[in-house]
Short mmCIF file of C-alpha atoms and ligand atoms in Angstrom, two decimals:
data_model
loop_
_atom_site.label_atom_id
_atom_site.label_comp_id
_atom_site.label_asym_id
_atom_site.label_seq_id
_atom_site.Cartn_x
_atom_site.Cartn_y
_atom_site.Cartn_z
CA UNK A 1 -21.06 16.43 -8.76
CA UNK A 2 -19.33 19.43 -10.30
CA UNK A 3 -18.44 19.34 -13.97
CA UNK A 4 -17.86 22.95 -14.95
CA UNK A 5 -14.19 23.89 -14.83
CA UNK A 6 -13.28 20.26 -14.26
CA UNK A 7 -10.62 18.63 -16.44
CA UNK A 8 -12.26 15.26 -15.99
CA UNK A 9 -13.93 13.86 -19.07
CA UNK A 10 -17.69 13.29 -19.13
CA UNK A 11 -17.36 9.49 -19.35
CA UNK A 12 -15.20 9.31 -16.20
CA UNK A 13 -17.68 11.54 -14.35
CA UNK A 14 -20.50 9.23 -15.41
CA UNK A 15 -18.55 6.22 -14.10
CA UNK A 16 -17.95 8.01 -10.80
CA UNK A 17 -21.66 8.74 -10.50
CA UNK A 18 -22.44 5.07 -11.25
CA UNK A 19 -19.89 4.03 -8.62
CA UNK A 20 -21.48 6.28 -6.01
CA UNK A 21 -24.87 4.75 -6.81
CA UNK A 22 -23.40 1.26 -6.44
CA UNK A 23 -21.67 2.12 -3.15
CA UNK A 24 -24.80 3.72 -1.72
CA UNK A 25 -26.84 0.58 -2.38
CA UNK A 26 -24.15 -1.67 -0.87
CA UNK A 27 -24.28 -2.73 2.76
CA UNK A 28 -20.53 -3.23 2.92
CA UNK A 29 -17.89 -1.58 0.74
CA UNK A 30 -14.22 -2.52 1.07
CA UNK A 31 -11.17 -0.91 -0.55
CA UNK A 32 -8.22 -2.93 -1.88
CA UNK A 33 -5.12 -0.86 -2.64
CA UNK A 34 -1.75 -1.18 -4.34
CA UNK A 35 1.32 0.92 -5.05
CA UNK A 36 -0.54 3.27 -7.43
CA UNK A 37 -2.38 4.76 -4.45
CA UNK A 38 0.90 5.74 -2.80
CA UNK A 39 2.59 6.87 -6.01
CA UNK A 40 1.11 10.34 -5.50
CA UNK A 41 2.90 10.42 -2.13
CA UNK A 42 6.23 10.03 -3.94
CA UNK A 43 6.64 6.28 -3.46
CA UNK A 44 7.43 4.63 -6.80
CA UNK A 45 5.22 1.81 -8.12
CA UNK A 46 6.90 -1.56 -8.75
CA UNK A 47 6.11 -2.30 -12.38
CA UNK A 48 6.14 -0.34 -15.60
CA UNK A 49 8.01 2.76 -16.55
CA UNK A 50 9.77 4.37 -13.57
CA UNK A 51 8.85 1.39 -11.39
CA UNK A 52 11.18 0.11 -8.67
CA UNK A 53 11.67 -3.24 -10.40
CA UNK A 54 12.92 -1.43 -13.50
CA UNK A 55 15.96 -0.24 -11.50
CA UNK A 56 16.33 -3.14 -9.08
CA UNK A 57 15.99 -6.70 -10.35
CA UNK A 58 13.19 -8.28 -8.25
CA UNK A 59 14.86 -11.70 -8.58
CA UNK A 60 17.70 -10.23 -6.51
CA UNK A 61 16.16 -7.41 -4.48
CA UNK A 62 12.70 -8.89 -3.89
CA UNK A 63 13.57 -12.02 -1.91
CA UNK A 64 15.86 -13.11 0.92
CA UNK A 65 18.11 -15.40 -1.13
CA UNK A 66 18.65 -12.72 -3.79
CA UNK A 67 19.37 -10.11 -1.14
CA UNK A 68 21.89 -12.47 0.48
CA UNK A 69 23.65 -12.92 -2.87
CA UNK A 70 23.85 -9.15 -3.48
CA UNK A 71 24.99 -8.70 0.11
CA UNK A 72 27.81 -11.20 -0.42
CA UNK A 73 29.06 -9.79 -3.73
CA UNK A 74 28.13 -6.10 -3.73
CA UNK A 75 27.05 -4.91 -0.28
CA UNK A 76 27.22 -1.30 -1.49
CA UNK A 77 24.20 -1.97 -3.73
CA UNK A 78 22.16 -3.20 -0.75
CA UNK A 79 23.22 -0.18 1.23
CA UNK A 80 22.13 2.13 -1.58
CA UNK A 81 18.82 0.26 -2.07
CA UNK A 82 18.05 0.30 1.68
CA UNK A 83 18.88 3.98 2.10
CA UNK A 84 16.82 4.96 -0.94
CA UNK A 85 13.84 2.92 0.27
CA UNK A 86 14.06 4.13 3.86
CA UNK A 87 14.33 7.80 2.94
CA UNK A 88 11.41 7.52 0.47
CA UNK A 89 9.16 5.89 3.08
CA UNK A 90 10.25 8.31 5.79
CA UNK A 91 9.40 11.41 3.77
CA UNK A 92 6.07 10.14 2.34
CA UNK A 93 2.83 11.67 3.56
CA UNK A 94 -0.75 10.50 2.91
CA UNK A 95 -2.22 11.96 -0.28
CA UNK A 96 -5.88 12.79 -1.09
CA UNK A 97 -6.56 9.14 -2.00
CA UNK A 98 -5.55 7.86 1.48
CA UNK A 99 -7.47 10.73 3.07
CA UNK A 100 -10.64 10.07 1.05
CA UNK A 101 -10.58 6.37 2.04
CA UNK A 102 -10.16 7.33 5.71
CA UNK A 103 -13.06 9.80 5.49
CA UNK A 104 -15.29 7.17 3.88
CA UNK A 105 -14.45 4.72 6.67
CA UNK A 106 -15.16 7.29 9.37
CA UNK A 107 -18.48 8.09 7.69
CA UNK A 108 -19.37 4.37 7.86
CA UNK A 109 -19.37 3.92 4.07
CA UNK A 110 -16.16 1.88 3.80
CA UNK A 111 -15.83 -1.05 6.21
CA UNK A 112 -12.11 -1.60 5.85
CA UNK A 113 -8.98 -1.32 3.71
CA UNK A 114 -6.93 -4.25 2.47
CA UNK A 115 -3.59 -3.00 1.25
CA UNK A 116 -0.51 -4.48 -0.38
CA UNK A 117 1.42 -1.34 0.54
CA UNK A 118 3.90 -1.43 3.42
CA UNK A 119 4.16 2.34 3.84
CA UNK A 120 1.73 2.83 6.77
CA UNK A 121 0.01 5.70 4.91
CA UNK A 122 -3.56 4.38 5.32
CA UNK A 123 -3.20 4.34 9.11
CA UNK A 124 -1.49 7.70 9.01
CA UNK A 125 -4.39 9.15 7.05
CA UNK A 126 -6.83 7.94 9.73
CA UNK A 127 -8.08 4.56 8.46
CA UNK A 128 -8.44 2.14 11.35
CA UNK A 129 -9.63 -1.19 9.96
CA UNK A 130 -6.51 -1.82 7.88
CA UNK A 131 -5.23 -5.22 6.69
CA UNK A 132 -1.62 -4.90 5.52
CA UNK A 133 -1.22 -8.19 3.69
CA UNK A 134 2.43 -7.50 2.75
CA UNK A 135 3.33 -6.10 6.17
CA UNK A 136 4.46 -2.69 7.34
CA UNK A 137 7.96 -1.25 7.00
CA UNK A 138 7.53 0.68 10.26
CA UNK A 139 7.04 -2.52 12.23
CA UNK A 140 9.58 -5.18 13.23
CA UNK A 141 9.08 -8.89 13.83
CA UNK A 142 11.23 -10.94 16.20
CA UNK A 143 12.80 -13.93 14.45
CA UNK A 144 12.89 -15.82 17.76
CA UNK A 145 9.54 -15.23 19.49
CA UNK A 146 7.56 -13.72 16.58
CA UNK A 147 6.39 -10.66 18.55
CA UNK A 148 5.70 -7.60 16.41
CA UNK A 149 6.36 -4.03 17.50
CA UNK A 150 6.33 -0.59 15.90
CA UNK A 151 9.54 1.12 14.82
CA UNK A 152 8.96 4.84 15.39
CA UNK A 153 10.16 7.10 12.59
CA UNK A 154 12.33 9.12 14.97
CA UNK A 155 14.08 5.91 16.05
CA UNK A 156 14.83 5.01 12.44
CA UNK A 157 16.21 8.46 11.71
CA UNK A 158 18.38 8.37 14.81
CA UNK A 159 19.61 4.83 14.20
CA UNK A 160 20.56 5.27 10.60
CA UNK A 161 22.19 8.64 10.96
CA UNK A 162 25.44 7.03 11.94
CA UNK A 163 28.73 6.54 10.15
CA UNK A 164 27.57 3.32 8.47
CA UNK A 165 25.13 5.24 6.23
CA UNK A 166 25.91 4.41 2.60
CA UNK A 167 28.84 2.22 3.58
CA UNK A 168 29.71 -0.67 1.31
CA UNK A 169 31.35 -2.69 4.09
CA UNK A 170 29.38 -5.80 5.02
CA UNK A 171 30.05 -5.32 8.74
CA UNK A 172 28.71 -1.74 8.66
CA UNK A 173 25.67 -2.83 6.71
CA UNK A 174 24.82 -5.59 9.21
CA UNK A 175 25.19 -3.09 12.02
CA UNK A 176 22.91 -0.65 10.23
CA UNK A 177 20.25 -3.32 9.62
CA UNK A 178 20.46 -4.43 13.24
CA UNK A 179 19.97 -0.84 14.34
CA UNK A 180 17.03 -0.37 11.98
CA UNK A 181 14.96 -3.20 13.46
CA UNK A 182 16.55 -3.34 16.92
CA UNK A 183 16.70 -6.34 19.27
CA UNK A 184 13.64 -7.92 20.87
CA UNK A 185 13.31 -8.04 24.66
CA UNK A 186 13.69 -11.84 24.38
CA UNK A 187 17.14 -11.24 22.89
CA UNK A 188 16.14 -12.34 19.41
CA UNK A 189 17.07 -10.51 16.23
CA UNK A 190 14.25 -8.55 14.62
CA UNK A 191 13.62 -7.85 10.94
CA UNK A 192 11.33 -5.41 9.17
CA UNK A 193 7.83 -6.92 9.19
CA UNK A 194 7.40 -7.03 5.43
CA UNK A 195 6.71 -9.90 3.05
CA UNK A 196 9.30 -10.66 0.39
CA UNK A 197 8.72 -12.87 -2.66
CA UNK A 198 8.49 -16.53 -1.70
CA UNK A 199 7.46 -15.74 1.88
CA UNK A 200 4.14 -16.51 3.56
CA UNK A 201 1.65 -13.72 4.08
CA UNK A 202 0.88 -13.03 7.76
CA UNK A 203 -1.81 -15.63 8.49
CA UNK A 204 -4.07 -13.60 10.80
CA UNK A 205 -4.01 -10.57 8.52
CA UNK A 206 -4.78 -12.66 5.45
CA UNK A 207 -7.63 -14.43 7.25
CA UNK A 208 -9.08 -11.08 8.34
CA UNK A 209 -8.74 -9.67 4.82
CA UNK A 210 -10.44 -12.68 3.24
CA UNK A 211 -13.24 -12.53 5.77
CA UNK A 212 -13.81 -8.85 5.00
CA UNK A 213 -13.68 -9.52 1.25
CA UNK A 214 -16.08 -12.44 1.46
CA UNK A 215 -18.66 -10.39 3.35
CA UNK A 216 -18.57 -7.23 1.23
CA UNK A 217 -20.96 -6.53 -1.60
CA UNK A 218 -18.77 -3.89 -3.24
CA UNK A 219 -14.99 -3.83 -3.52
CA UNK A 220 -12.98 -0.91 -4.89
CA UNK A 221 -9.56 -1.98 -6.25
CA UNK A 222 -7.34 1.09 -6.59
CA UNK A 223 -3.81 1.43 -7.95
CA UNK A 224 -2.86 -2.21 -8.32
CA UNK A 225 -1.70 -4.28 -11.27
CA UNK A 226 -3.14 -7.32 -9.41
CA UNK A 227 -0.24 -9.47 -10.58
CA UNK A 228 1.16 -10.67 -7.27
CA UNK A 229 -0.55 -13.64 -5.67
CA UNK A 230 -2.05 -14.53 -3.27
CA UNK A 231 -2.88 -10.86 -2.51
CA UNK A 232 -4.17 -10.31 -6.05
CA UNK A 233 -6.76 -13.03 -5.56
CA UNK A 234 -8.58 -11.00 -2.87
CA UNK A 235 -10.69 -8.84 -5.24
CA UNK A 236 -11.38 -11.96 -7.36
CA UNK A 237 -12.49 -13.77 -4.22
CA UNK A 238 -14.87 -10.92 -3.37
CA UNK A 239 -16.33 -11.06 -6.90
CA UNK A 240 -16.76 -14.84 -6.66
CA UNK A 241 -18.70 -14.21 -3.45
CA UNK A 242 -21.08 -11.86 -5.24
CA UNK A 243 -19.43 -8.45 -4.75
CA UNK A 244 -19.41 -5.81 -7.46
CA UNK A 245 -15.91 -4.62 -8.38
CA UNK A 246 -15.05 -0.99 -9.08
CA UNK A 247 -11.55 -0.55 -10.44
CA UNK A 248 -9.65 2.75 -10.22
CA UNK A 249 -6.55 2.72 -12.38
CA UNK A 250 -5.47 4.85 -15.35
CA UNK A 251 -4.37 1.60 -17.02
CA UNK A 252 -6.19 -1.64 -17.75
CA UNK A 253 -5.22 -4.60 -15.59
CA UNK A 254 -6.27 -8.21 -15.28
CA UNK A 255 -9.05 -7.00 -12.96
CA UNK A 256 -10.59 -4.75 -15.61
CA UNK A 257 -12.64 -7.52 -17.32
CA UNK A 258 -13.98 -8.54 -13.89
CA UNK A 259 -15.01 -5.06 -12.91
CA UNK A 260 -18.51 -3.67 -13.13
CA UNK A 261 -17.08 -0.15 -13.40
CA UNK A 262 -13.59 0.85 -14.46
CA UNK A 263 -12.60 4.43 -13.63
CA UNK A 264 -9.60 5.39 -15.71
CA UNK A 265 -8.37 8.16 -13.40
CA UNK A 266 -5.73 8.66 -10.75
CA UNK A 267 -6.78 7.26 -7.37
CA UNK A 268 -6.66 10.67 -5.65
CA UNK A 269 -8.96 12.28 -8.23
CA UNK A 270 -11.51 9.47 -8.29
CA UNK A 271 -11.60 8.77 -4.54
CA UNK A 272 -11.81 12.42 -3.60
CA UNK A 273 -14.82 12.87 -5.92
CA UNK A 274 -16.47 9.74 -4.53
CA UNK A 275 -15.91 10.81 -0.91
CA UNK A 276 -17.40 14.24 -1.63
CA UNK A 277 -20.62 12.59 -2.77
CA UNK A 278 -21.07 10.87 0.58
CA UNK A 279 -20.01 13.54 3.05
CA UNK A 280 -22.12 16.43 4.31
CA UNK A 281 -20.88 20.01 4.05
CA UNK A 282 -20.07 19.99 7.79
CA UNK A 283 -18.02 16.82 7.47
CA UNK A 284 -16.16 18.25 4.49
CA UNK A 285 -15.53 21.47 6.43
CA UNK A 286 -14.20 19.43 9.35
CA UNK A 287 -11.73 17.79 6.98
CA UNK A 288 -11.00 21.21 5.40
CA UNK A 289 -12.09 20.01 1.97
P1 OAD B 301 2.38 -2.39 -9.32
O1 OAD B 301 3.58 -1.52 -9.46
O2 OAD B 301 2.46 -3.75 -9.86
O3 OAD B 301 1.12 -1.68 -9.99
C1 OAD B 301 0.79 -0.35 -9.73
C2 OAD B 301 -0.51 -0.03 -10.46
O4 OAD B 301 -0.90 1.28 -10.09
C3 OAD B 301 -0.41 -0.07 -11.98
O5 OAD B 301 -1.46 -0.85 -12.50
C4 OAD B 301 -0.56 1.42 -12.39
O6 OAD B 301 -1.27 1.56 -13.62
C5 OAD B 301 -1.37 1.96 -11.24
N1 OAD B 301 -1.20 3.38 -10.95
C6 OAD B 301 -0.08 4.16 -11.08
N2 OAD B 301 -0.33 5.41 -10.64
C7 OAD B 301 -1.62 5.43 -10.22
C8 OAD B 301 -2.45 6.44 -9.64
N3 OAD B 301 -2.01 7.67 -9.41
N4 OAD B 301 -3.73 6.10 -9.34
C9 OAD B 301 -4.20 4.84 -9.58
N5 OAD B 301 -3.45 3.86 -10.11
C10 OAD B 301 -2.18 4.14 -10.42
O7 OAD B 301 2.00 -2.37 -7.76
P2 OAD B 301 1.12 -3.42 -6.93
O8 OAD B 301 0.00 -3.95 -7.72
O9 OAD B 301 0.82 -2.78 -5.63
O10 OAD B 301 4.90 -7.08 -3.30
O11 OAD B 301 2.18 -4.57 -6.70
C11 OAD B 301 1.85 -5.67 -5.92
C12 OAD B 301 3.04 -6.18 -5.20
O12 OAD B 301 4.13 -6.35 -6.09
C13 OAD B 301 3.60 -5.26 -4.15
O13 OAD B 301 2.89 -5.25 -2.93
C14 OAD B 301 4.99 -5.79 -3.96
C15 OAD B 301 5.37 -5.95 -5.42
O14 OAD B 301 6.36 -6.82 -5.72
C16 OAD B 301 5.86 -7.48 -2.45
O15 OAD B 301 6.78 -6.76 -2.15
C17 OAD B 301 5.68 -8.87 -1.92
#
């Protein structure tokens, strides 16, 4: 691992080396991610300074009842919130953290990714065994038959680039939301396939994630405050089942005391260094690293 010319402190480098040793002796390593991993793609985190919940009250904007209340009294705010969210997700691209996780999976080091993020960036980066426990904003779910289907980016762009954009009229907003998710072939209304506060997590995805977590012997938790349950219990569950926890987060969280190694760096920096330890020169060349 290179040190000269690096701005990374010696202690962090030592922790990265220890992490690589731990991962290399593990039969199954799993990655658990949160908003911090996508923050370097321009998507704001939820909590703390600059977080989404600092500008939008989660009691109103984070659940269906709250959204219905805002919709009834100030539809313009919903319109603004939706447009801001949609344009942020549409313009986001995977960053080196997503890419490093995908490379590690393709090299057989990482067995899967469990993410709380709805931005689709792990799949976009090339990860294939992905468990999106809070859903995916680029997927819709039929409220009548429950069938899920992808919403292509181009379709979203086309459907929201109409006159209703930014409108504060309730009728226009409903039309825009209908256009965003589209109608199911069964005739049912569809909604974005994401989990709001107070809603159940998708059962099959959660079961798959828990199975993966229970079988791993090393779990890397990156960029999450681990405050939102039940998702936050996944790394704890892995630890209870004997896995070693590596946490990557510039700040301490409630997972820090449970972790064997805490790397106080940005996810992109830490994961890129870790992936470089495991990949051959040819593999790195193939990824243009
Ligand atoms: P939070 O916003 O709660 O936490 C983000 C974490 O990322 C914080 O601990 C930051 O210190 C850390 N962080 C910031 N930048 C980072 C970087 N570059 N590298 C590594 N870490 C970084 O986000 P989540 O834990 O993902 O749920 O939040 C969990 C859930 O709360 C979300 O999925 C969402 C939200 O309400 C629902 O919408 C249901």
